[in-house]
PDB file of C-alpha atoms in Angstrom:
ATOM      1  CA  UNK A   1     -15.353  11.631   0.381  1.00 97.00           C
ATOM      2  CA  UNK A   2     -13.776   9.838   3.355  1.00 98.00           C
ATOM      3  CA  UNK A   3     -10.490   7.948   1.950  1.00 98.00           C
ATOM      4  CA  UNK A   4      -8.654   5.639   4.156  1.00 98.00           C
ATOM      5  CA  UNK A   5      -5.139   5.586   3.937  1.00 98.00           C
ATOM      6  CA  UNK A   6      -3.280   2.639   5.908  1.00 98.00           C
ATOM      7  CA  UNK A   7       0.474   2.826   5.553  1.00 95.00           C
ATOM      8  CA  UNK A   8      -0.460   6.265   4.692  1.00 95.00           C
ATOM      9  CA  UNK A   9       2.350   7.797   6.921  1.00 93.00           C
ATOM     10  CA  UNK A  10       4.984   6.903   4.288  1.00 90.00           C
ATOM     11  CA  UNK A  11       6.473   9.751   1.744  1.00 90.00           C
ATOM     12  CA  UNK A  12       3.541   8.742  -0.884  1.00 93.00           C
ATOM     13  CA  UNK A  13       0.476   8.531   1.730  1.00 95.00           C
ATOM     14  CA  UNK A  14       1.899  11.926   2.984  1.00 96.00           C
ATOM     15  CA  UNK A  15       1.317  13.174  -0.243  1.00 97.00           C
ATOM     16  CA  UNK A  16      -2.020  11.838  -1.245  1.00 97.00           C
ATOM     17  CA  UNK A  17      -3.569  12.484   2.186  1.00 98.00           C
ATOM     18  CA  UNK A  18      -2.310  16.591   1.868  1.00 98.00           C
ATOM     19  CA  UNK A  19      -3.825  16.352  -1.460  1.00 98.00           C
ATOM     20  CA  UNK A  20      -6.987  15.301  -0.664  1.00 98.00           C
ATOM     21  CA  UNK A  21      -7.190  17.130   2.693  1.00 98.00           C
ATOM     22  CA  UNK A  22      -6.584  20.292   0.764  1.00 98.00           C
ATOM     23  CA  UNK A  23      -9.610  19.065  -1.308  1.00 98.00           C
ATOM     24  CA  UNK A  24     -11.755  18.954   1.414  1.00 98.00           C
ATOM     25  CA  UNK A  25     -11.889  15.306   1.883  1.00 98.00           C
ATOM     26  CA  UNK A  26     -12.302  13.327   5.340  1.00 98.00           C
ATOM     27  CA  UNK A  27      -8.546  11.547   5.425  1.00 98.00           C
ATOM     28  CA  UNK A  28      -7.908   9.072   7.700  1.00 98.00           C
ATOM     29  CA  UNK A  29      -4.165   7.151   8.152  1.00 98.00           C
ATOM     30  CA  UNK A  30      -3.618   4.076   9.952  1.00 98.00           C
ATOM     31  CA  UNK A  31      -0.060   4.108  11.247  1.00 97.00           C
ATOM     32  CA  UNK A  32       1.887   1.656  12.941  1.00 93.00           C
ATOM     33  CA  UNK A  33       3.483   4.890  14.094  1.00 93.00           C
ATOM     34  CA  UNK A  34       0.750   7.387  15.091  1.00 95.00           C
ATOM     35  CA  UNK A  35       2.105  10.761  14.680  1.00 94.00           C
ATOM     36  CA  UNK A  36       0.107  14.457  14.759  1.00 96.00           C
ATOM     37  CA  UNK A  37      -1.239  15.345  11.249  1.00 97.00           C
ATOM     38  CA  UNK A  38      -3.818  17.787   9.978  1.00 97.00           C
ATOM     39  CA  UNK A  39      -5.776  14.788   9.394  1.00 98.00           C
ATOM     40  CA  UNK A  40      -7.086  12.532  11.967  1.00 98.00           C
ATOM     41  CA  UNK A  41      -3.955   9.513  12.144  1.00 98.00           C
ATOM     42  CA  UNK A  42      -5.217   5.839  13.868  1.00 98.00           C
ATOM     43  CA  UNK A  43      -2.910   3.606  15.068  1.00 97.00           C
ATOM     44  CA  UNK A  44      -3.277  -0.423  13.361  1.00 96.00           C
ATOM     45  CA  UNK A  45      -0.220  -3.201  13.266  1.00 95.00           C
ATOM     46  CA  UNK A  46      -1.187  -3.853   9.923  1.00 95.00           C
ATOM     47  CA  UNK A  47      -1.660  -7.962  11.420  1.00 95.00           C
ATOM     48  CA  UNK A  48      -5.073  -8.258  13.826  1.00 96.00           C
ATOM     49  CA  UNK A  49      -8.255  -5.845  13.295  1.00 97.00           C
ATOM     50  CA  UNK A  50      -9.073  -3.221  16.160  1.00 96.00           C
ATOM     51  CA  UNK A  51     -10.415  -0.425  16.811  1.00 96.00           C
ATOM     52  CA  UNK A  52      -9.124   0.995  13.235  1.00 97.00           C
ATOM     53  CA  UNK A  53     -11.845  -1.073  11.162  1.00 97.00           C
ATOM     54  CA  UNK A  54     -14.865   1.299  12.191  1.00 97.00           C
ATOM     55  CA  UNK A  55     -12.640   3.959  10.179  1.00 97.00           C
ATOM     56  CA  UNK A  56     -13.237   1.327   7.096  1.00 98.00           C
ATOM     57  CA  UNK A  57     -17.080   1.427   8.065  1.00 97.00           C
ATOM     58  CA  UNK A  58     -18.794   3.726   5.321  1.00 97.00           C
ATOM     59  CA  UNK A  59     -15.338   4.906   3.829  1.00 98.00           C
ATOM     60  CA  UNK A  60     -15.436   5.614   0.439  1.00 98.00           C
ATOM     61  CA  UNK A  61     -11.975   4.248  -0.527  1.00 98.00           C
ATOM     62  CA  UNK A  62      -9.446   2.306   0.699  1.00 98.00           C
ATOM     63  CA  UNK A  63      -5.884   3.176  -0.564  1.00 98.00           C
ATOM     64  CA  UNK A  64      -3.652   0.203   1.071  1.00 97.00           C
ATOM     65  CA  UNK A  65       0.449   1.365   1.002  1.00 96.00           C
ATOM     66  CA  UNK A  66       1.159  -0.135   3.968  1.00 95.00           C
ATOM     67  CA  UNK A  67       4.725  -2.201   4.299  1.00 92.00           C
ATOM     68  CA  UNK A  68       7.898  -1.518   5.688  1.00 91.00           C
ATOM     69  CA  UNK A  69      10.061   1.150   3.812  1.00 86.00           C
ATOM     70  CA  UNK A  70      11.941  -0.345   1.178  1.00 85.00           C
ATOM     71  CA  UNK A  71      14.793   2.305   1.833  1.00 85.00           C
ATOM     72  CA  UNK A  72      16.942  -0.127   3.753  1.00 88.00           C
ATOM     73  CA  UNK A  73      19.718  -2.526   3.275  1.00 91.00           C
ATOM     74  CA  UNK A  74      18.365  -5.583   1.727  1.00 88.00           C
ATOM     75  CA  UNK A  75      19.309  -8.447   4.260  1.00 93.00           C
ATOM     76  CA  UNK A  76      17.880 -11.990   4.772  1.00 94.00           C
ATOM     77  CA  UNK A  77      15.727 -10.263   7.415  1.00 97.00           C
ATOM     78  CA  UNK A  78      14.668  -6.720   5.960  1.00 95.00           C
ATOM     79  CA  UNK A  79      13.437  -8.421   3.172  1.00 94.00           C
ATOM     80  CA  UNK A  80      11.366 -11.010   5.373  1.00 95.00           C
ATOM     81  CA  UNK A  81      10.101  -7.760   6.814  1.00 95.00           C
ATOM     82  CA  UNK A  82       8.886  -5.813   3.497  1.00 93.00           C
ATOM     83  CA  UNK A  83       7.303  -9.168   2.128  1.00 93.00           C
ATOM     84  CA  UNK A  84       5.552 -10.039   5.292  1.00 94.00           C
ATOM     85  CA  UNK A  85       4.307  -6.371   5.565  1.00 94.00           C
ATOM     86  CA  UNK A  86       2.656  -6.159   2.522  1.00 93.00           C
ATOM     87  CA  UNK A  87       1.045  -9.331   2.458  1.00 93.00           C
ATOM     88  CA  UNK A  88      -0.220  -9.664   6.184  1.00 95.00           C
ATOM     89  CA  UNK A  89      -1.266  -5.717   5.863  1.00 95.00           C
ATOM     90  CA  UNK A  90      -3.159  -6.872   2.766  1.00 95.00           C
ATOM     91  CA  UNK A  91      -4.904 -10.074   4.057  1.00 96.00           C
ATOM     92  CA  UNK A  92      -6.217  -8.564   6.960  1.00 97.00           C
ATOM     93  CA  UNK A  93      -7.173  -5.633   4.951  1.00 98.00           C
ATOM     94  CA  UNK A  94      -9.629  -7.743   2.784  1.00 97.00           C
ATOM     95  CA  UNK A  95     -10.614 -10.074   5.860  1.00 98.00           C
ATOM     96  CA  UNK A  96     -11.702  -7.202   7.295  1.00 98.00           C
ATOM     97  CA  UNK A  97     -13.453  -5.387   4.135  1.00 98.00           C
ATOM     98  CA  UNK A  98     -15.423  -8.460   3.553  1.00 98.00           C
ATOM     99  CA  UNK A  99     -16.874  -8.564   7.030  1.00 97.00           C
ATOM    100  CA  UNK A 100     -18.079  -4.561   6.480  1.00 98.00           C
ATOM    101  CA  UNK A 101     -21.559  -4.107   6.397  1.00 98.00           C
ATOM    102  CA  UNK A 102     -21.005  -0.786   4.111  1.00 98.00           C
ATOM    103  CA  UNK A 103     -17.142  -1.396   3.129  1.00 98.00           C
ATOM    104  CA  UNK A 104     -15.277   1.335   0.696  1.00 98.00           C
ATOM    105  CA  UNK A 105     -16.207   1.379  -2.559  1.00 97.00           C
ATOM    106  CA  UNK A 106     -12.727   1.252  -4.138  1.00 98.00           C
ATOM    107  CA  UNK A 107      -9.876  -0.344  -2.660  1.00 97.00           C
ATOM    108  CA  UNK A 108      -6.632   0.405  -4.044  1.00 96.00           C
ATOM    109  CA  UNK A 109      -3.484  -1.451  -3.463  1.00 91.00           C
ATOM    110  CA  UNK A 110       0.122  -0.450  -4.145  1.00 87.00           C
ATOM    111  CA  UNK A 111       2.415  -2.705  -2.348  1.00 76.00           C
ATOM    112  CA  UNK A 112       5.427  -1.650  -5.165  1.00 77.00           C
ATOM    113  CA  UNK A 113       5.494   0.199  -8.175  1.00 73.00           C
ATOM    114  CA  UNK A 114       8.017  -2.240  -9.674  1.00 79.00           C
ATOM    115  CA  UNK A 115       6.156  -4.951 -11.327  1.00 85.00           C
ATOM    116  CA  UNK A 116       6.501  -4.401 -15.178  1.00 87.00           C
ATOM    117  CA  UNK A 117       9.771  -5.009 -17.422  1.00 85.00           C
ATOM    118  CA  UNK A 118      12.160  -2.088 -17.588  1.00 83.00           C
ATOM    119  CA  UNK A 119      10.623  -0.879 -21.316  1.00 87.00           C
ATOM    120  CA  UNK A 120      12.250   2.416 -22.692  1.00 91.00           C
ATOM    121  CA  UNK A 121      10.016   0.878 -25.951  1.00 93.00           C
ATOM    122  CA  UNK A 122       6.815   1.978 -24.807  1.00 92.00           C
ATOM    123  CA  UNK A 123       4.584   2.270 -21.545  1.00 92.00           C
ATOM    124  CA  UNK A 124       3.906  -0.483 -19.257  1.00 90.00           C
ATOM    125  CA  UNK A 125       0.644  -0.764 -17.576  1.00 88.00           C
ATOM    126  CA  UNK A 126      -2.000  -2.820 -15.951  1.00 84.00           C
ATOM    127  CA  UNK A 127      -3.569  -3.761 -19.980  1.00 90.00           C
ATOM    128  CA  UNK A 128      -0.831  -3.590 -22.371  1.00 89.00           C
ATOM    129  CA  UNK A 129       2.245  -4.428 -19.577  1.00 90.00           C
ATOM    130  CA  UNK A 130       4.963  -7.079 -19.659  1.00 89.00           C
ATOM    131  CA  UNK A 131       5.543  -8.782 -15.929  1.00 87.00           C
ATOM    132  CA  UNK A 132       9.501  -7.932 -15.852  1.00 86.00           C
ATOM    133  CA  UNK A 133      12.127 -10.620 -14.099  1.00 80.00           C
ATOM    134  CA  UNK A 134      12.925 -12.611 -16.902  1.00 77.00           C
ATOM    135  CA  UNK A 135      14.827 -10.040 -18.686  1.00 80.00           C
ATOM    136  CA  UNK A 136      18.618 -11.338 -18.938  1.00 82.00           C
ATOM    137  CA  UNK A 137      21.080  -9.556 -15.889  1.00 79.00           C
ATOM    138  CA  UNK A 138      18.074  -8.125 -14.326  1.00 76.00           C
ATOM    139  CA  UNK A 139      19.253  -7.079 -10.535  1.00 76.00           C
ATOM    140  CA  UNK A 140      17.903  -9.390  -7.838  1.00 74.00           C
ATOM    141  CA  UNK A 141      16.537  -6.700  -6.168  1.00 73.00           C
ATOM    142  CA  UNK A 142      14.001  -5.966  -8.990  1.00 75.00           C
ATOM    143  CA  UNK A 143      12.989  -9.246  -9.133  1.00 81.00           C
ATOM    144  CA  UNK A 144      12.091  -9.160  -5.204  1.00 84.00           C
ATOM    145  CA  UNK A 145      10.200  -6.519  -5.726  1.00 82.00           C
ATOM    146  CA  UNK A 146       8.063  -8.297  -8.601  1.00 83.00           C
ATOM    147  CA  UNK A 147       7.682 -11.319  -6.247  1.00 83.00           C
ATOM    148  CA  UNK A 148       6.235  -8.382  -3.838  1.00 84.00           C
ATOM    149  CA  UNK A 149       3.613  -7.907  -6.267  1.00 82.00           C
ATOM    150  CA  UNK A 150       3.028 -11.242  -7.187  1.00 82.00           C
ATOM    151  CA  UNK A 151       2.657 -12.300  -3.547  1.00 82.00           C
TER     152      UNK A 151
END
């Protein structure tokens, strides 16, 4: 398969582009900071299409990650940063999708994995899951991240 990876120069797209390179899979990052990999690494903003989109061409899925690293202090403008990140990265990413004459066939998108309630009463997922934020003295910071994955 040829899997697409933007953002994929992160801890988790390190992770799932050794794993499928070690597969046998055609892996392909898009970085906003190009660095040598065992798998071929393009360089995208994650804002205006370039020369990155022919990687998209005939891919056979997308797995979007991109946004700025969480793993910062949360100021006015670090969190300006990680919305607009995620959001721009995934715009553009289905802007340019649509316009692919063979586009992947799965797209995946993980701009956070905090979305759900904190539940120690049973699993939270996609089907069965409760949106979390409402829950009383829930930290600010979780419910930034659930706006993340709302917006």
């Amino acid at each position: 398969m040829r899997i697409v990876i933007p953002g994929g120069s992160g801890q988790v797209g390190n992770i799932l582009a050794r794993y499928f390179h070690a597969k046998g899979h055609t892996v392909t990052v898009l970085s906003r900071h190009p660095q040598p990999a065992p798998w071929h690494v393009a360089s995208w903003d994650g804002t205006t299409p370039g020369e990155w989109v022919s990687e998209l061409e005939g891919s056979d899925i997308c797995i979007n990650l991109a946004g700025r690293s969480v793993d910062c202090r949360y100021t006015d403008e670090n969190r300006r940063a990680i919305m607009d990140s995620r959001v721009q990265s995934a715009r553009l990413l289905n802007e340019v999708i649509a316009s692919l004459r063979h586009p992947p066939r799965l797209w995946l998108n993980a701009s956070t994995a905090t979305i759900y309630r904190h539940a120690l009463d049973r699993p939270m997922n996609e089907f069965t899951g409760e949106l979390g934020g409402n829950e009383p003295g829930t930290p600010g910071t979780w419910n930034f991240s659930i706006g993340i994955a709302k917006a």
